Tab-separated table of C-alpha atoms in Angstrom:
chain	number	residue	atom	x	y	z
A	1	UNK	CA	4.511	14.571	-8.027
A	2	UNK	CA	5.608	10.829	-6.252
A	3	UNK	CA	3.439	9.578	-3.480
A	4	UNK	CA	5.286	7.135	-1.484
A	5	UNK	CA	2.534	4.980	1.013
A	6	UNK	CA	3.825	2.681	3.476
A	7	UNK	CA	1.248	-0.310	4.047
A	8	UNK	CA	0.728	-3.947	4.602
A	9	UNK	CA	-1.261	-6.628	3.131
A	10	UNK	CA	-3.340	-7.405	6.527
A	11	UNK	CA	-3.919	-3.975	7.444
A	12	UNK	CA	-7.597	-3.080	6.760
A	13	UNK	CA	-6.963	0.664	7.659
A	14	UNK	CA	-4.646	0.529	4.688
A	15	UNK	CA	-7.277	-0.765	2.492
A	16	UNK	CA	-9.610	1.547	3.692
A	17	UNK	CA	-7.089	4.176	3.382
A	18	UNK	CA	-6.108	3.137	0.014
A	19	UNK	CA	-9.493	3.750	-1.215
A	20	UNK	CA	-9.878	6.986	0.232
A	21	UNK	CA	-6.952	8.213	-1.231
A	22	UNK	CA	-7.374	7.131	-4.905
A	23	UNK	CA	-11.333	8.634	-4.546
A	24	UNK	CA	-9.292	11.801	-4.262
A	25	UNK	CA	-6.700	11.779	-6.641
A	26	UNK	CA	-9.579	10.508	-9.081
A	27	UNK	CA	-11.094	14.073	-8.985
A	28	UNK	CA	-7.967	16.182	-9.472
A	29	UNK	CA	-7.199	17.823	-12.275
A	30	UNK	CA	-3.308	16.528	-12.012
A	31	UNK	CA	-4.271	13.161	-11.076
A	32	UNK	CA	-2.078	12.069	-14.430
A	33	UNK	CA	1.119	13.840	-12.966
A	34	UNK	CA	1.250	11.842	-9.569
A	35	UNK	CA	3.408	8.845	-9.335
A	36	UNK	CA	2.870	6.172	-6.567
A	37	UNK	CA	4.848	4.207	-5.098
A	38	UNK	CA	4.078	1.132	-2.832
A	39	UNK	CA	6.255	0.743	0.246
A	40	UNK	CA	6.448	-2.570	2.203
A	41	UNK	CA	5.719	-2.213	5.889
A	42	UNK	CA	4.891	-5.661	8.574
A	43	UNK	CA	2.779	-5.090	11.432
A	44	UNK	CA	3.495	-8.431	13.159
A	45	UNK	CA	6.883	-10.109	11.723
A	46	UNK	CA	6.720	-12.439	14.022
A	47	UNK	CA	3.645	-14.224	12.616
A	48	UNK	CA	4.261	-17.793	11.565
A	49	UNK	CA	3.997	-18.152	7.695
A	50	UNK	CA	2.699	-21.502	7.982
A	51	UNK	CA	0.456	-20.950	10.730
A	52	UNK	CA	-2.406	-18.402	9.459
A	53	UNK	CA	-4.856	-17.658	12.258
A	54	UNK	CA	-8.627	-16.363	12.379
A	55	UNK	CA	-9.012	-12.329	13.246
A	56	UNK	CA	-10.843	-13.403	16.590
A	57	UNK	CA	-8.228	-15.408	17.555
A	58	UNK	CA	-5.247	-13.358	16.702
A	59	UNK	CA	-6.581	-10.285	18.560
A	60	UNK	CA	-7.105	-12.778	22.062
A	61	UNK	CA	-3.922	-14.289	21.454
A	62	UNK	CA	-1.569	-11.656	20.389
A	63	UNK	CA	-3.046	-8.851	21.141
A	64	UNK	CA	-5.080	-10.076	24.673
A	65	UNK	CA	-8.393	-8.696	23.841
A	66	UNK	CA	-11.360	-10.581	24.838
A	67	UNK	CA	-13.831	-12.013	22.595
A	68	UNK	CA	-16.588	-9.702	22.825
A	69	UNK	CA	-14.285	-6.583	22.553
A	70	UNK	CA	-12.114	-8.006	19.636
A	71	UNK	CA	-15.361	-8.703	17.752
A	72	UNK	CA	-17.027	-4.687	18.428
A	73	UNK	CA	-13.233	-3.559	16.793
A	74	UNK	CA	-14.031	-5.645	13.620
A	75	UNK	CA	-17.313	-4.193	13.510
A	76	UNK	CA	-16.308	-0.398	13.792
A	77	UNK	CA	-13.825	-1.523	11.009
A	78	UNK	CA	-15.731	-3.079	8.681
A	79	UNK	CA	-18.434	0.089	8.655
A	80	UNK	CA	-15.625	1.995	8.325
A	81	UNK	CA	-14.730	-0.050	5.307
A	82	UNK	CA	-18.463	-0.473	3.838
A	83	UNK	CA	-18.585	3.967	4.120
A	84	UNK	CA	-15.459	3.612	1.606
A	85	UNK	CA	-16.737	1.005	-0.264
A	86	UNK	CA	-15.124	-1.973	0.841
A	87	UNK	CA	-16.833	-5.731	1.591
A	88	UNK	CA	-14.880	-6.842	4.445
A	89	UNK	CA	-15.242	-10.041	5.357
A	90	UNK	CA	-13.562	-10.487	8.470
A	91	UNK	CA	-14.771	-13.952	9.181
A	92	UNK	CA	-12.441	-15.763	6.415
A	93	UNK	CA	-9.853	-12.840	6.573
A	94	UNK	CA	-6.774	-15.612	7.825
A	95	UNK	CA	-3.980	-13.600	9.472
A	96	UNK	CA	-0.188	-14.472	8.485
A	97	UNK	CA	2.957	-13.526	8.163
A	98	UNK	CA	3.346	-11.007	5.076
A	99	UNK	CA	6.561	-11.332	3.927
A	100	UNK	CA	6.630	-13.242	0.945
A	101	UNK	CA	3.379	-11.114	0.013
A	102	UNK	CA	5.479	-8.388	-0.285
A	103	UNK	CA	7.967	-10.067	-2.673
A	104	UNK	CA	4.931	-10.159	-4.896
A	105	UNK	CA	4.552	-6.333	-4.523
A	106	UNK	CA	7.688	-5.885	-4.958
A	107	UNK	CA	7.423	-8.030	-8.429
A	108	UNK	CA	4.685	-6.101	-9.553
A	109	UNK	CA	6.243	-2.604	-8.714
A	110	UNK	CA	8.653	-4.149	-11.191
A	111	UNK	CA	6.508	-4.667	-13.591
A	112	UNK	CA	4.566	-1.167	-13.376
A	113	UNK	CA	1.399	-2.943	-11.497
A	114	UNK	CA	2.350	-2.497	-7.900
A	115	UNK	CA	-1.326	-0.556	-6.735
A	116	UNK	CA	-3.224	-3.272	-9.040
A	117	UNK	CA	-1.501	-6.029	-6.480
A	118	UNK	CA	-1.955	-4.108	-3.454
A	119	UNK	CA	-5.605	-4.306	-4.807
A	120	UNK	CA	-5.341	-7.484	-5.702
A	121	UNK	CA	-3.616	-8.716	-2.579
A	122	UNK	CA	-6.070	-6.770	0.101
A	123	UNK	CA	-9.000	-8.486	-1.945
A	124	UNK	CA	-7.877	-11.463	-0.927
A	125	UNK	CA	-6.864	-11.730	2.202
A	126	UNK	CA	-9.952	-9.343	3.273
A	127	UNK	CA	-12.750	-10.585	1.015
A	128	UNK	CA	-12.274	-13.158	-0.204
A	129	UNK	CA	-10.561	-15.409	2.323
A	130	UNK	CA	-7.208	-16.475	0.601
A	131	UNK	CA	-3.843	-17.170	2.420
A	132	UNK	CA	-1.582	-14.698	0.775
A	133	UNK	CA	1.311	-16.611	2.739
A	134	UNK	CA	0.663	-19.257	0.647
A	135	UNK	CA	3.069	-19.313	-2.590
A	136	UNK	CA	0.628	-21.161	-5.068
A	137	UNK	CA	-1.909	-18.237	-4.318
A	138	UNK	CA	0.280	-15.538	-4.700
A	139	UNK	CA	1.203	-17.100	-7.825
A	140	UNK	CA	-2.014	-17.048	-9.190
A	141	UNK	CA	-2.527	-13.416	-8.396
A	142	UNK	CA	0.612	-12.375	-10.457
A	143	UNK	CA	-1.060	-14.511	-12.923
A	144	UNK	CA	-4.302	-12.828	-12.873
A	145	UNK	CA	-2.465	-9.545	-13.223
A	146	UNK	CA	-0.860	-10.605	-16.506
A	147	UNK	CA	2.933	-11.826	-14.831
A	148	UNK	CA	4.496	-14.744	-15.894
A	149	UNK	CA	3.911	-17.359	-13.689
A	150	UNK	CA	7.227	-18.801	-13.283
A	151	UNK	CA	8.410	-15.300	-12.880
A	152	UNK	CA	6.355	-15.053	-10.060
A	153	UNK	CA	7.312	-18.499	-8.887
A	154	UNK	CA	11.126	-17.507	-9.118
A	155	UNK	CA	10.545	-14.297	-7.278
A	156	UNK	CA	8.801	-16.239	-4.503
A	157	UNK	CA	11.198	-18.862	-3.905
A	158	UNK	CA	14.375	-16.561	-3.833
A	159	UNK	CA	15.892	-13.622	-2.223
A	160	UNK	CA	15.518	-11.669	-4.500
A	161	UNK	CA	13.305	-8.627	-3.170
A	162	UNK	CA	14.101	-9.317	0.424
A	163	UNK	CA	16.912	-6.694	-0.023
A	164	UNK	CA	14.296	-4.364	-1.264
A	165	UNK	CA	11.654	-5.044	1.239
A	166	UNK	CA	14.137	-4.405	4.648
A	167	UNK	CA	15.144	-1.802	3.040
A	168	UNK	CA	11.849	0.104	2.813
A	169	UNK	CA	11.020	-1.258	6.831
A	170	UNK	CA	14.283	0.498	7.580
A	171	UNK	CA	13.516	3.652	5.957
A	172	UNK	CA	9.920	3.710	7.826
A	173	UNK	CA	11.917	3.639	11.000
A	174	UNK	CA	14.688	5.821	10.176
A	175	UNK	CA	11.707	8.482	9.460
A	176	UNK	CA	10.179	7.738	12.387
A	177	UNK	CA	6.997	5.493	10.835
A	178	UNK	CA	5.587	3.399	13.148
A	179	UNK	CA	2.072	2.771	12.153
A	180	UNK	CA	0.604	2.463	8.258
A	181	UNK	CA	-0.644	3.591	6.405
A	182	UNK	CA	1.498	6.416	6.122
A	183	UNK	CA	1.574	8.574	3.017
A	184	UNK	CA	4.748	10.943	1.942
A	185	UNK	CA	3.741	13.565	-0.407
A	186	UNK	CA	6.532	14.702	-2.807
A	187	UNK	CA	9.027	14.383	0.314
A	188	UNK	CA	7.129	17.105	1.879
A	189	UNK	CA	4.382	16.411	3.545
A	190	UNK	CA	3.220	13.391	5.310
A	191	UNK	CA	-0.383	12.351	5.892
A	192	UNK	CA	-0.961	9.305	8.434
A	193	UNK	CA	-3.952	6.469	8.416
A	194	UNK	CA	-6.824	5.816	6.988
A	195	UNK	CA	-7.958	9.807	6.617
A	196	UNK	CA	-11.425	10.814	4.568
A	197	UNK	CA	-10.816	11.541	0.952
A	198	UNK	CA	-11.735	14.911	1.955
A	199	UNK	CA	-8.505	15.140	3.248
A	200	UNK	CA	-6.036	13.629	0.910
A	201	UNK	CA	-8.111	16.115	-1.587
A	202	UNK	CA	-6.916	19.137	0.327
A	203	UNK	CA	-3.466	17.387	0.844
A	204	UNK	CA	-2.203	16.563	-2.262
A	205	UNK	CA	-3.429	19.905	-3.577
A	206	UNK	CA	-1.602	21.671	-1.369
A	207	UNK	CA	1.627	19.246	-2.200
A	208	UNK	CA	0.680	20.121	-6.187
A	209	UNK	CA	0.660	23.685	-5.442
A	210	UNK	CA	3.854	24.266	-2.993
A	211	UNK	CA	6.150	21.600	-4.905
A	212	UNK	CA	5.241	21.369	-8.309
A	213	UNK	CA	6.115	24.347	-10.933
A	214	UNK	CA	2.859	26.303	-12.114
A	215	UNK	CA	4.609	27.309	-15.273
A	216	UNK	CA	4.769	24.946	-17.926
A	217	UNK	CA	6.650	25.421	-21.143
A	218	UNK	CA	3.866	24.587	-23.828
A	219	UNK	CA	7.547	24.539	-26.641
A	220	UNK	CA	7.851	21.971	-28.575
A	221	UNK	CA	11.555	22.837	-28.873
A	222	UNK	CA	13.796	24.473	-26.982
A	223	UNK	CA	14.310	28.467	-28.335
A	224	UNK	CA	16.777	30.934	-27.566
A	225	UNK	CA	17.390	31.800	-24.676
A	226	UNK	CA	19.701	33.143	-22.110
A	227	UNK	CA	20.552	32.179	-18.672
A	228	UNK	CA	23.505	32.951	-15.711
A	229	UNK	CA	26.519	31.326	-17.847
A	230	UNK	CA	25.385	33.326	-20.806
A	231	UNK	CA	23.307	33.228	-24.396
A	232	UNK	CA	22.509	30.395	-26.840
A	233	UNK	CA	20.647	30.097	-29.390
């Protein structure tokens, strides 16, 4: 069963969400037959990668919220984070433009480690204060997750995922995704932000039982059998 789950690096309901979800899939008995996949999403392409900004500051200047009301929204966040077990730290958190994090992701869904860097990456940017717009520290995160560091370095500096990453932006908005995270179960059913792990629980069981086949052939080999275009043996 594939999971596909649109998200970005500075999104803490992703994190949160993130968490929520793999509580779930932890506890299912098919938790070995699901397949993620990470899909890149940006919130704010128009962020300067050069230019990270403090959460207070980004929500009065882009967004227009005052002080006082920007800082009760981290709050309600970060509880929300500390119920799923997450440490935000949204006073080093530096906000910036995400695009050449997601060439990372993109590296590391190459190399069969995409949710470790999602981890890896949300760490960072929400606890422990790194700017993951910042090339040297994105190569020492491939690093950390066992990548070759001028790999990573290579990966950074070209085009070489950009294809890949407008293309999954596109698909969000050809399916009508306009907020992440956003989860696609199977390519039937779709659950959207940062839900209890109550409910991916009753989700992706539902997925497992509508989409994937409840008979499974315990053969080693293929036997005889017959089907519409006849008999073999």
């Amino acid at each position: 069963m594939k999971i596909e789950i649109w998200s970005d690096v500075m999104c803490p309901f992703c994190y949160i969400g993130k968490h929520n979800f793999e509580q779930a899939l932890e506890k299912l008995p098919f938790k070995n037959e699901v397949e993620v996949e990470w899909k890149s999403f940006q919130l704010d392409p128009t962020l300067d990668a050069a230019k990270p900004q403090n959460t207070i500051e980004y929500f009065k200047e882009k967004k227009g919220f005052p002080a006082e009301q920007a800082s009760q929204m981290i709050s309600q966040v970060a509880g929300m984070g500390r119920a799923s077990g997450i440490d935000f730290n949204f006073d080093k958190a530096l906000i910036i433009n995400t695009f050449t994090a997601h060439k990372l992701l993109h590296l590391a869904k190459k190399h069969g480690k995409s949710s470790e860097m999602e981890e890896a990456l949300f760490k960072a940017h929400f606890i422990d204060g790194k700017n993951v717009g910042d090339q040297e520290e994105l190569i020492s995160l491939a690093v950390s997750l066992g990548i070759d560091k001028d790999e990573a370095r290579q990966a950074l500096s070209s085009d070489e995922f950009n294809d890949g990453i407008r293309q999954d932006i596109q698909e969000a908005q050809n399916n009508g995704i306009s907020s992440v995270p956003f989860f696609v179960l199977n390519g039937k059913y779709a659950v959207s932000g940062a839900q209890p792990a109550e409910v991916f629980a009753e989700a992706l069981q539902q997925t497992y039982k509508e989409t994937v086949s409840p008979f499974k052939d315990l053969s080693q080999n293929g036997g005889a059998s017959c089907d519409t275009d006849g008999c073999s043996i």
